[in-house]
Coordinates of C-alpha atoms in Angstrom, one line a residue:
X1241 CA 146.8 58.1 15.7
X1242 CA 145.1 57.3 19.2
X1243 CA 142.6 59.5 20.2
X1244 CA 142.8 61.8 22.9
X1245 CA 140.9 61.1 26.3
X1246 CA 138.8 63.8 26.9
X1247 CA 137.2 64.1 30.8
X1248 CA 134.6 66.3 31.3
X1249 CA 133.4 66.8 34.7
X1250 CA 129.4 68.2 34.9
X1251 CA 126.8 67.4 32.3
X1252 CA 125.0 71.2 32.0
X1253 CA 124.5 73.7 29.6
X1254 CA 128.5 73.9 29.1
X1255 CA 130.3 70.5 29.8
X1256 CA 127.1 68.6 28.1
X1257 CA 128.0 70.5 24.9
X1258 CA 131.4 70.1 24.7
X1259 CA 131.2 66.5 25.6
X1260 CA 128.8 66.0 22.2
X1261 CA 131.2 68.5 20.1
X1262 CA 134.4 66.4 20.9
X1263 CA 132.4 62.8 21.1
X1264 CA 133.0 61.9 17.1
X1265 CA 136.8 63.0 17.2
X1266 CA 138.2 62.1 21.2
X1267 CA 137.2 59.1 23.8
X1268 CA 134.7 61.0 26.1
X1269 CA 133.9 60.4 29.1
X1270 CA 131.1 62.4 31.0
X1271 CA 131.3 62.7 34.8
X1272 CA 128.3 63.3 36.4
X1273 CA 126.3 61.7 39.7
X1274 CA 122.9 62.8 37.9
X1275 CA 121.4 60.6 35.1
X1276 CA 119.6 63.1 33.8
X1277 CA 120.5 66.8 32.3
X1278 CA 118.2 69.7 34.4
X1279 CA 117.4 72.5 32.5
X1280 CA 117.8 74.6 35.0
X1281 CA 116.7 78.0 32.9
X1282 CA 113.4 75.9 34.2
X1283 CA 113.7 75.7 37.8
X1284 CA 111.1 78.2 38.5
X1285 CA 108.8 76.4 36.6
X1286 CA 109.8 73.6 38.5
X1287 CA 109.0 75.2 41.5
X1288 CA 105.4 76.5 40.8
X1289 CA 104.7 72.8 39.6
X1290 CA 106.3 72.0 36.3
X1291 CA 106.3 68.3 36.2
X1292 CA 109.7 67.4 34.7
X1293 CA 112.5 69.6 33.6
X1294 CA 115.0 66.5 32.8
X1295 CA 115.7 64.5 29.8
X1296 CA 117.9 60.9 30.2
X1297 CA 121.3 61.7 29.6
X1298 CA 121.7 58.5 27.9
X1299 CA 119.0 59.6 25.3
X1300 CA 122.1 62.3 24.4
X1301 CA 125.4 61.0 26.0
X1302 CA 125.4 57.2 25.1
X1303 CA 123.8 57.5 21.7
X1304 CA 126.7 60.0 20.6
X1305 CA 129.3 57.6 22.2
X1306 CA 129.9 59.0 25.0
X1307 CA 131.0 57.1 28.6
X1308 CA 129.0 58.4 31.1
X1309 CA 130.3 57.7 35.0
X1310 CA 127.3 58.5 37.2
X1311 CA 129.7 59.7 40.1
X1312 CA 130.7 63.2 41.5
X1313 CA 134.6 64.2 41.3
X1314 CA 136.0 64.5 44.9
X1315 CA 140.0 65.1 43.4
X1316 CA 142.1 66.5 40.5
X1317 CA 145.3 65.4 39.8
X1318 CA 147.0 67.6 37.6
X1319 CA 150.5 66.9 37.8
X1320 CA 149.2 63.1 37.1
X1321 CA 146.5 63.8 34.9
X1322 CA 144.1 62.4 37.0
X1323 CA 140.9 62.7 38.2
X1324 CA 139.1 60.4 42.1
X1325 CA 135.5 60.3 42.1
X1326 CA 133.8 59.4 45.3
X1327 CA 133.0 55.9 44.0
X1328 CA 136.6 55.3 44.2
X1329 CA 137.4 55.6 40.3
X1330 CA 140.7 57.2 38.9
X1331 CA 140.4 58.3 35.8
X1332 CA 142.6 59.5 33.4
X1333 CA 142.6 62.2 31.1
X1334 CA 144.6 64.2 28.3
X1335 CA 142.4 67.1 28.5
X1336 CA 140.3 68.0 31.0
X1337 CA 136.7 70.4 30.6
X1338 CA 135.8 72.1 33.8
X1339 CA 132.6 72.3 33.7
X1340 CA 130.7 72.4 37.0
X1341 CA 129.1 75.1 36.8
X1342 CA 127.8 77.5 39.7
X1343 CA 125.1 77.3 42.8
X1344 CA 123.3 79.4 45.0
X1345 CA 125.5 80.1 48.4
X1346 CA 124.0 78.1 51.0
X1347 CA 121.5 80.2 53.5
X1348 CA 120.9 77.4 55.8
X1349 CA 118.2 75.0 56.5
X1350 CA 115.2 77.5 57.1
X1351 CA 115.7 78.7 52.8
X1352 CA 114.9 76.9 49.8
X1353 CA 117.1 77.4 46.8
X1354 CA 116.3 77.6 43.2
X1355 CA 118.5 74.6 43.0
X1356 CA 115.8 72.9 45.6
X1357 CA 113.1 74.2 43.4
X1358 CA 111.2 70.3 43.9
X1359 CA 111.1 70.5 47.7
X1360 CA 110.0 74.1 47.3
X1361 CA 106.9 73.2 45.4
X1362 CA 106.0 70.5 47.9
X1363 CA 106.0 72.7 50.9
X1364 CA 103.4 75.4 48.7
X1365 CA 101.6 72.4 48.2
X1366 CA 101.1 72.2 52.1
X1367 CA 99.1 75.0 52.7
X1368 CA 99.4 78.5 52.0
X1369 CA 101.0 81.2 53.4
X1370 CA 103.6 83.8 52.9
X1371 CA 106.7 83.1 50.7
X1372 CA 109.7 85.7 50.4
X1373 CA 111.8 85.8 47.8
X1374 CA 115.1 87.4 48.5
X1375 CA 117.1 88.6 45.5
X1376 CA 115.9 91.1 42.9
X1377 CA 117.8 89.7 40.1
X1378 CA 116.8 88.0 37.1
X1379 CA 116.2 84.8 38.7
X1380 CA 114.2 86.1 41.8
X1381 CA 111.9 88.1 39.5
X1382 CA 111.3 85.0 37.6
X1383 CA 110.6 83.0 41.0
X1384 CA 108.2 85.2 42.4
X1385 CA 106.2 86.1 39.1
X1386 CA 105.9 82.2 38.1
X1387 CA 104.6 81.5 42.0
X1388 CA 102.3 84.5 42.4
X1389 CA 100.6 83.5 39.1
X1390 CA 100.6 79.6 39.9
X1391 CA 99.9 79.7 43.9
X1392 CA 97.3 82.7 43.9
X1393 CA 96.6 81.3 47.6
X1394 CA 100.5 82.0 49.0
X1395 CA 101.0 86.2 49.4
X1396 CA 104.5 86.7 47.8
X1397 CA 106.9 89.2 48.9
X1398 CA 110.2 90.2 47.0
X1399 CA 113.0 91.8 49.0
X1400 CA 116.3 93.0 47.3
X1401 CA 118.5 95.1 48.6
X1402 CA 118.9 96.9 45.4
X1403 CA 116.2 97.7 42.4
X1404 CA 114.2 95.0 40.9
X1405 CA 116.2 94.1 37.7
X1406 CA 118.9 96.6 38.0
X1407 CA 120.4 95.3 34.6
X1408 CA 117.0 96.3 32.6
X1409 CA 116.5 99.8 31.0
X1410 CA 114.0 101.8 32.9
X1411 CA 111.1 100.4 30.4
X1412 CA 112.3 97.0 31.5
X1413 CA 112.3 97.6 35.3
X1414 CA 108.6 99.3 35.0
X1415 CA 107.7 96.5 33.2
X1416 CA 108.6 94.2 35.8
X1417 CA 107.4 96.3 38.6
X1418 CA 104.2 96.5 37.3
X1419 CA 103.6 93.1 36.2
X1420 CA 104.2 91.7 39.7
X1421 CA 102.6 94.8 41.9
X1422 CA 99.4 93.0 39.5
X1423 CA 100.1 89.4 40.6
X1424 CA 100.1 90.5 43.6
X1425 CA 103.4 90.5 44.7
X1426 CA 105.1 93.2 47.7
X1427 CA 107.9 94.3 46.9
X1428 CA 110.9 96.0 49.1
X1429 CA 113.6 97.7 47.3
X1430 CA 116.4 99.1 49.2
X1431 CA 116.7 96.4 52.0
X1432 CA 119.6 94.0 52.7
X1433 CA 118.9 90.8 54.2
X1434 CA 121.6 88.4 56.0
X1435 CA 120.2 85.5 56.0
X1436 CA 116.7 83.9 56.3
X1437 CA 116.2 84.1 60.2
X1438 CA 115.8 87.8 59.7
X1439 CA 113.0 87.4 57.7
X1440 CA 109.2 87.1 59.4
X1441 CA 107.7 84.8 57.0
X1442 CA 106.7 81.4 56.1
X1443 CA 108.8 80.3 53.5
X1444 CA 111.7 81.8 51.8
X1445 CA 113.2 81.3 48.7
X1446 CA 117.2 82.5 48.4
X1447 CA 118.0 83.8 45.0
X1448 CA 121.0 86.2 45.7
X1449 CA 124.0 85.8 43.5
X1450 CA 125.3 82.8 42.1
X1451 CA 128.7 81.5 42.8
X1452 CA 131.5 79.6 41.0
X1453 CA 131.8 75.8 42.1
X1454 CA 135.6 76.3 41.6
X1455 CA 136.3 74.7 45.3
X1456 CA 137.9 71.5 43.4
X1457 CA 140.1 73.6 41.2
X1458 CA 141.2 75.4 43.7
X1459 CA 142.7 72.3 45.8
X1460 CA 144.4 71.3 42.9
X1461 CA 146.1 74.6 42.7
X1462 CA 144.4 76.0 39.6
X1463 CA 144.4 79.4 39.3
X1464 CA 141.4 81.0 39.9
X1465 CA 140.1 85.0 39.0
X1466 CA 139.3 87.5 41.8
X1467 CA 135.8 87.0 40.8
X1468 CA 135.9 83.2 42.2
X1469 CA 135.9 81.1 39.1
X1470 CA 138.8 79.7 36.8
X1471 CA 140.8 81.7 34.8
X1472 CA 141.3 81.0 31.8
X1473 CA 142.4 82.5 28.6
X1474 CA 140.6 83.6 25.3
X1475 CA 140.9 79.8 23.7
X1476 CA 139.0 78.7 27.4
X1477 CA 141.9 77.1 28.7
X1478 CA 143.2 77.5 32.5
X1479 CA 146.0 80.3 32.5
X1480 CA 148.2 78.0 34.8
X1481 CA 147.1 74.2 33.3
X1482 CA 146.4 74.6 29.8
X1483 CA 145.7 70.8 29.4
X1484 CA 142.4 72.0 31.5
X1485 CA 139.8 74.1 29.9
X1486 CA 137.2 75.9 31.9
X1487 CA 133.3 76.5 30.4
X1488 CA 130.2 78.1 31.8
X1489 CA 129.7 79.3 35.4
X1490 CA 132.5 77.9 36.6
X1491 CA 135.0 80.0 34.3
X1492 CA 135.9 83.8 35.0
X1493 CA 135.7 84.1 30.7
X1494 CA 135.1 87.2 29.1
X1495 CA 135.9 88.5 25.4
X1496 CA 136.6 91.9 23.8
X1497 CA 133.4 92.8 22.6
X1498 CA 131.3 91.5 25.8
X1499 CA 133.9 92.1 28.4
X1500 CA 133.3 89.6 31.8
X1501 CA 130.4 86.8 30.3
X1502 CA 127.4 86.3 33.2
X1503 CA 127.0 83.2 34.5
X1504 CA 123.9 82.1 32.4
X1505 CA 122.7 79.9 29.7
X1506 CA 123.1 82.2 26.7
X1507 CA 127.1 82.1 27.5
X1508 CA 127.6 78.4 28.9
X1509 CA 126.4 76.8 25.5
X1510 CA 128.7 78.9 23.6
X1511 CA 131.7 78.2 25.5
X1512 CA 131.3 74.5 25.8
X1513 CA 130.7 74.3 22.1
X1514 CA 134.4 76.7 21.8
X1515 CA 136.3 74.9 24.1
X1516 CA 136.2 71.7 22.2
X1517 CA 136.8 73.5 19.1
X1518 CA 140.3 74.4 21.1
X1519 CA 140.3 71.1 21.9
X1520 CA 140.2 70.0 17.9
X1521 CA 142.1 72.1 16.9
X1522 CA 145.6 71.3 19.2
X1523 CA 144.6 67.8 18.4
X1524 CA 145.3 68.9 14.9
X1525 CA 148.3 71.4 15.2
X1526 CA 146.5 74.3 14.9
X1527 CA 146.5 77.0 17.7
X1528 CA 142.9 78.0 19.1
X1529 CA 141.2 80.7 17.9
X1530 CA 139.7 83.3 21.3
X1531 CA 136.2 83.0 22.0
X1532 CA 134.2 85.5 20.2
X1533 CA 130.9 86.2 21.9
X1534 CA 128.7 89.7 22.4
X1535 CA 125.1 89.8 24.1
X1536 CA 122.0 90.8 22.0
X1537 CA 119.2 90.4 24.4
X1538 CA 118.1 89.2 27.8
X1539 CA 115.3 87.2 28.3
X1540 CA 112.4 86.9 31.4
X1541 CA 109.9 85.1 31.7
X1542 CA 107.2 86.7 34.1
X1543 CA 104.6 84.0 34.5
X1544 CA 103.2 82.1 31.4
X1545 CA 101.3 84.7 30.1
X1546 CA 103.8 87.6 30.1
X1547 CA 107.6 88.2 29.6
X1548 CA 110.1 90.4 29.2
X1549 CA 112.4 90.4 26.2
X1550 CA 115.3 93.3 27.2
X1551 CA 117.8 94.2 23.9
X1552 CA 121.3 94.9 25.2
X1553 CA 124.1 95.7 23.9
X1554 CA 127.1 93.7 23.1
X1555 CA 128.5 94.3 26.9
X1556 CA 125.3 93.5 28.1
X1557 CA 123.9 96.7 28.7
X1558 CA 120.5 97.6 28.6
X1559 CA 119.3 99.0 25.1
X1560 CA 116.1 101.3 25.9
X1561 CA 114.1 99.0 23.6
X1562 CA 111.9 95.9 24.7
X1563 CA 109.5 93.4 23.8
X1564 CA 106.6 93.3 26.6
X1565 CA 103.3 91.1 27.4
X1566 CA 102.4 88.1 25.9
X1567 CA 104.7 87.7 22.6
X1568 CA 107.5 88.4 25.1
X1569 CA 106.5 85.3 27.2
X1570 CA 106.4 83.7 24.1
X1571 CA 109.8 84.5 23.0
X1572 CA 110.9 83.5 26.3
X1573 CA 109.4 80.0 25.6
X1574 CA 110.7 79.3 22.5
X1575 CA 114.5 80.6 23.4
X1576 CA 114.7 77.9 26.0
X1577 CA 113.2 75.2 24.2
X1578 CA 116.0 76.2 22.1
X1579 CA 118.6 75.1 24.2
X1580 CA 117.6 71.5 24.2
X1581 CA 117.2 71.7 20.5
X1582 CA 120.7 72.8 20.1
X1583 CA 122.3 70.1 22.6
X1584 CA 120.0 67.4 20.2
X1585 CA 121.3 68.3 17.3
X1586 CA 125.4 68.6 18.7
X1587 CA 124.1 64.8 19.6
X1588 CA 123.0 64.1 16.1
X1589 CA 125.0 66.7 13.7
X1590 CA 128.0 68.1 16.1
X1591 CA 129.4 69.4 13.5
X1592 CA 126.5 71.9 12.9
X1593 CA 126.6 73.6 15.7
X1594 CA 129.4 75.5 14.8
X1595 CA 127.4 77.1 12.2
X1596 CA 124.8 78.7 14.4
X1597 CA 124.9 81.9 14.9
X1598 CA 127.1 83.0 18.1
X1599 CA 128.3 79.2 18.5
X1600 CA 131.7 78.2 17.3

């Protein structure tokens, strides 16, 4: 029997998983206009002056026999099964993976991104000054403890218009509070910001809430959750094309034990390495089996020499346990080296993965 043509648009945590999963049993072919995977869990690394947080696609894509075409998807065609990229390319597909994951909402040219995390470290290389970071979520707290620590010259000021870390247990928060108030950082709870002009301040870093890049599905009439990303069932396809499945931040997924899955690392692996498990197993006759996922901890790094380790519960909530200081940061360091790992072996053993724990 012919093998299935398998399109996969985005080459992150999600779509770069399922792409190696599927790769020994489908024809893959990898959409992407990078030609390199970011790990973006780095980014604020990255911006304090990491050198490199890539690795060469073709180092995992091309060895596993995968196609990659370095060119971004500008149309889906579902009534056609077909997908235009903006090189002019029509490609076909039998089953589509979504997997395009999420991005900071734009806040204008005067803001940096932790997408832009590059051009940020150039402009603290040209002189110091003050830098605010705006969001007091998991990412911010990461941006301006890694840039306090690494740019002792720039004051850093943390504005959210919440608590710091309002998903950590009270140790975690006074953890993080602490940790930063001693790199030097200001921070300003309780104040909501608009957008970067209302800020007096040299620089500013934007690292409010992440959103679903769901814009494409949503022209081609997929249906999409009240949250803002596809929605799909518990086998990961889309509720109104189930030729399409939908991984990682661009997916509204959720399961009975975790509820609604962050957008995040810990849950885009798992669900790309799932959805082409529902892949294989219609290619075989067999009906999908739901996603079965629960959270155990969350993980922050807080410079290089400290971290946070947070245990949750399966939904996510805060546990009143954690792992602080030093072993923490080295935790930290060795869960996301583990996400490279993982993607290495799905390129040299796919059928592994499936025996991790929490992957299926």
């Amino acid at each position: 029997m012919e093998k299935q043509q398998v399109l996969v648009l985005g080459a992150g945590y999600a779509g770069l998983m399922a792409a190696l999963r599927l790769a020994p049993h489908t024809r893959v072919t990898l959409v992407d206009p990078s030609t390199a995977f970011t790990e973006r869990i780095r980014l604020h690394e990255r911006a304090a002056g990491r050198p490199d947080i890539t690795h060469p696609l073709d180092a995992l894509a091309r060895r596993a026999g995968i196609a990659h075409v370095a060119a971004r998807a500008t149309r889906i065609d579902p009534a056609a099964r077909q997908v235009t990229t903006d090189d002019g390319r029509q490609l076909p597909y039998d089953r589509l993976v979504y997997a395009l994951g999420s991005r900071t909402p734009d806040p204008g040219e005067r803001a940096y991104t932790p997408e832009t995390a590059a051009e940020l470290h150039k402009r603290l290389l040209d002189g110091p000054g003050e830098l605010t970071v705006v969001g007091g979520g998991l990412t911010g707290i990461e941006l301006a403890a890694e840039i306090a620590e690494s740019q002792p010259a720039w004051k850093v000021r943390l504005i959210t218009g919440d608590e710091v870390g309002t998903g950590l247990s009270a140790k975690g928060r006074a953890h993080v509070r602490s940790t930063l108030t001693g790199l030097g950082v200001r921070i300003e709870e309780g104040r909501r910001v608009a957008c970067p002009e209302d800020i007096d301040t040299d620089a500013v870093v934007w690292a409010t809430a992440m959103t679903a890049n769901a814009a494409l599905a949503e022209a081609a009439g997929i249906t999409l959750d009240p949250s803002g990303g596809i929605s799909v069932d518990g086998a990961l396809r889309s509720v109104s094309h189930p030729e399409i499945y939908a991984v990682g931040d661009a997916a509204a997924m959720a399961t009975p034990a975790a509820g609604h899955l962050r957008m995040a690392c810990a849950t885009a692996l798992p669900a790309g390495s799932h959805a082409a498990s529902s892949i294989l197993a219609e290619t075989r006759g067999r009906q999908p089996e739901p996603l079965r996922f629960r959270f155990v901890v969350q993980c922050v790094s807080l410079g290089r020499r400290d971290g946070l380790i947070q245990l949750v519960r399966a939904d996510d909530s805060p546990r009143e346990r954690v792992l602080r200081g030093g072993l923490a940061a080295r935790a930290k360091e060795r869960v996301v080296r583990s996400t490279v790992s993982m993607l290495r072996l799905a390129a040299r053993r796919p059928g592994a993965v499936p025996l991790i724990p929490g992957m299926s």
